[in-house]
Amino acid sequence: MSTCTSTPAIRAWRSHITTSSSGISPRPTRRVWRSNMITRRTVLQAGGWAAGLALLGPLPPAGAEGAVEIHMRGNADGSKVWFDPIGVLVEPGQTIRWINVDPGNSHTSTAYHPVNDGHPLRIPEGAAAWHSDYLLPDQSFELRLIVGGVYDYFCLPHEEAGMVGRLVVGRPQGGPAAATLPEPVRRLLPSVEEIVRRGVVRIDR
């Protein structure tokens, strides 16, 4: 089992201010941490998703209905970890929900953005960064992306193990250059064109 510890940068995020942001709309309560970063963690409870949820920020366009779920997975011995699916096509304003279904690890959903421990910018200009904080098994994190474009993200403790993902919001052309990714994960992320064509891309683990 991997042991997750908080870095100084993660601890700094816990001292927060409440404000508004552009590009991301979480539900139902928005916390924007220093450097315009959003973090929110919820515990899965049966029947609790629909109750009392309110959208903050612009209303989603017609047809942006239903949540896209991305599972945080790991194999039995903990030697492999991944996002399932690794690539997803979503509409602006559609809810994206990450759920940790790995009983042996904590995971994060963390945007590639300089505010997140100095990582390269791999989300659209003007979109707010996010960091889910560490999710224990059966916990979840969700947000809504308003700005169209390509969003790459990673699991903070497992990036070097290849735990990365890509969201394509709308129908953008191209995406971030692979050269800014760590070497172990460059070949893992599907192309924007493949995600647009297939809608959902999974990797065989």
Short mmCIF file of C-alpha atoms in Angstrom, two decimals, residues 61-130:
data_model
loop_
_atom_site.label_atom_id
_atom_site.label_comp_id
_atom_site.label_asym_id
_atom_site.label_seq_id
_atom_site.Cartn_x
_atom_site.Cartn_y
_atom_site.Cartn_z
CA PRO A 61 -25.76 24.65 -22.07
CA ALA A 62 -28.74 22.59 -23.11
CA GLY A 63 -27.79 18.94 -23.41
CA ALA A 64 -24.97 19.07 -20.82
CA GLU A 65 -26.82 16.61 -18.58
CA GLY A 66 -25.70 13.76 -16.38
CA ALA A 67 -22.39 13.24 -14.65
CA VAL A 68 -19.31 11.66 -16.20
CA GLU A 69 -17.68 9.33 -13.68
CA ILE A 70 -13.95 8.61 -13.61
CA HIS A 71 -12.81 5.84 -11.29
CA MET A 72 -9.47 5.91 -9.50
CA ARG A 73 -8.26 2.32 -9.69
CA GLY A 74 -5.40 0.13 -8.50
CA ASN A 75 -4.61 -3.55 -8.83
CA ALA A 76 -4.54 -5.94 -5.89
CA ASP A 77 -0.84 -5.59 -5.06
CA GLY A 78 -0.74 -1.82 -5.61
CA SER A 79 1.80 -2.01 -8.41
CA LYS A 80 -0.48 -0.34 -10.97
CA VAL A 81 -2.76 2.67 -10.55
CA TRP A 82 -4.82 4.50 -13.16
CA PHE A 83 -7.81 6.67 -14.02
CA ASP A 84 -10.66 4.79 -15.70
CA PRO A 85 -11.36 6.09 -18.26
CA ILE A 86 -8.11 7.91 -19.02
CA GLY A 87 -9.68 10.15 -21.69
CA VAL A 88 -13.22 11.58 -21.78
CA LEU A 89 -15.12 13.95 -24.04
CA VAL A 90 -17.47 16.23 -22.07
CA GLU A 91 -19.69 19.19 -22.84
CA PRO A 92 -19.10 22.59 -21.22
CA GLY A 93 -20.94 22.64 -17.90
CA GLN A 94 -21.22 18.86 -17.59
CA THR A 95 -20.40 17.41 -14.17
CA ILE A 96 -17.22 15.34 -13.90
CA ARG A 97 -16.97 13.12 -10.84
CA TRP A 98 -13.86 11.26 -9.69
CA ILE A 99 -14.48 8.30 -7.32
CA ASN A 100 -11.72 6.43 -5.52
CA VAL A 101 -12.60 2.74 -5.91
CA ASP A 102 -9.07 1.59 -5.03
CA PRO A 103 -9.20 -0.01 -1.55
CA GLY A 104 -5.45 0.17 -1.08
CA ASN A 105 -4.53 3.78 -1.94
CA SER A 106 -5.42 7.42 -1.55
CA HIS A 107 -5.55 9.39 -4.80
CA THR A 108 -6.03 12.95 -6.06
CA SER A 109 -7.36 14.64 -9.16
CA THR A 110 -4.98 17.54 -9.70
CA ALA A 111 -4.79 19.86 -12.71
CA TYR A 112 -1.53 20.38 -14.55
CA HIS A 113 -0.97 23.99 -13.54
CA PRO A 114 1.96 25.91 -11.98
CA VAL A 115 0.01 26.47 -8.74
CA ASN A 116 0.03 22.72 -8.23
CA ASP A 117 3.59 22.18 -7.05
CA GLY A 118 5.09 23.94 -10.09
CA HIS A 119 3.66 21.64 -12.74
CA PRO A 120 3.46 22.87 -16.35
CA LEU A 121 0.29 24.55 -17.61
CA ARG A 122 -1.76 21.92 -19.47
CA ILE A 123 -5.25 23.39 -19.14
CA PRO A 124 -6.74 26.30 -21.12
CA GLU A 125 -5.52 29.83 -20.44
CA GLY A 126 -7.97 31.55 -18.12
CA ALA A 127 -9.38 28.32 -16.64
CA ALA A 128 -8.92 27.85 -12.90
CA ALA A 129 -6.74 25.06 -11.57
CA TRP A 130 -8.11 22.42 -9.23
#
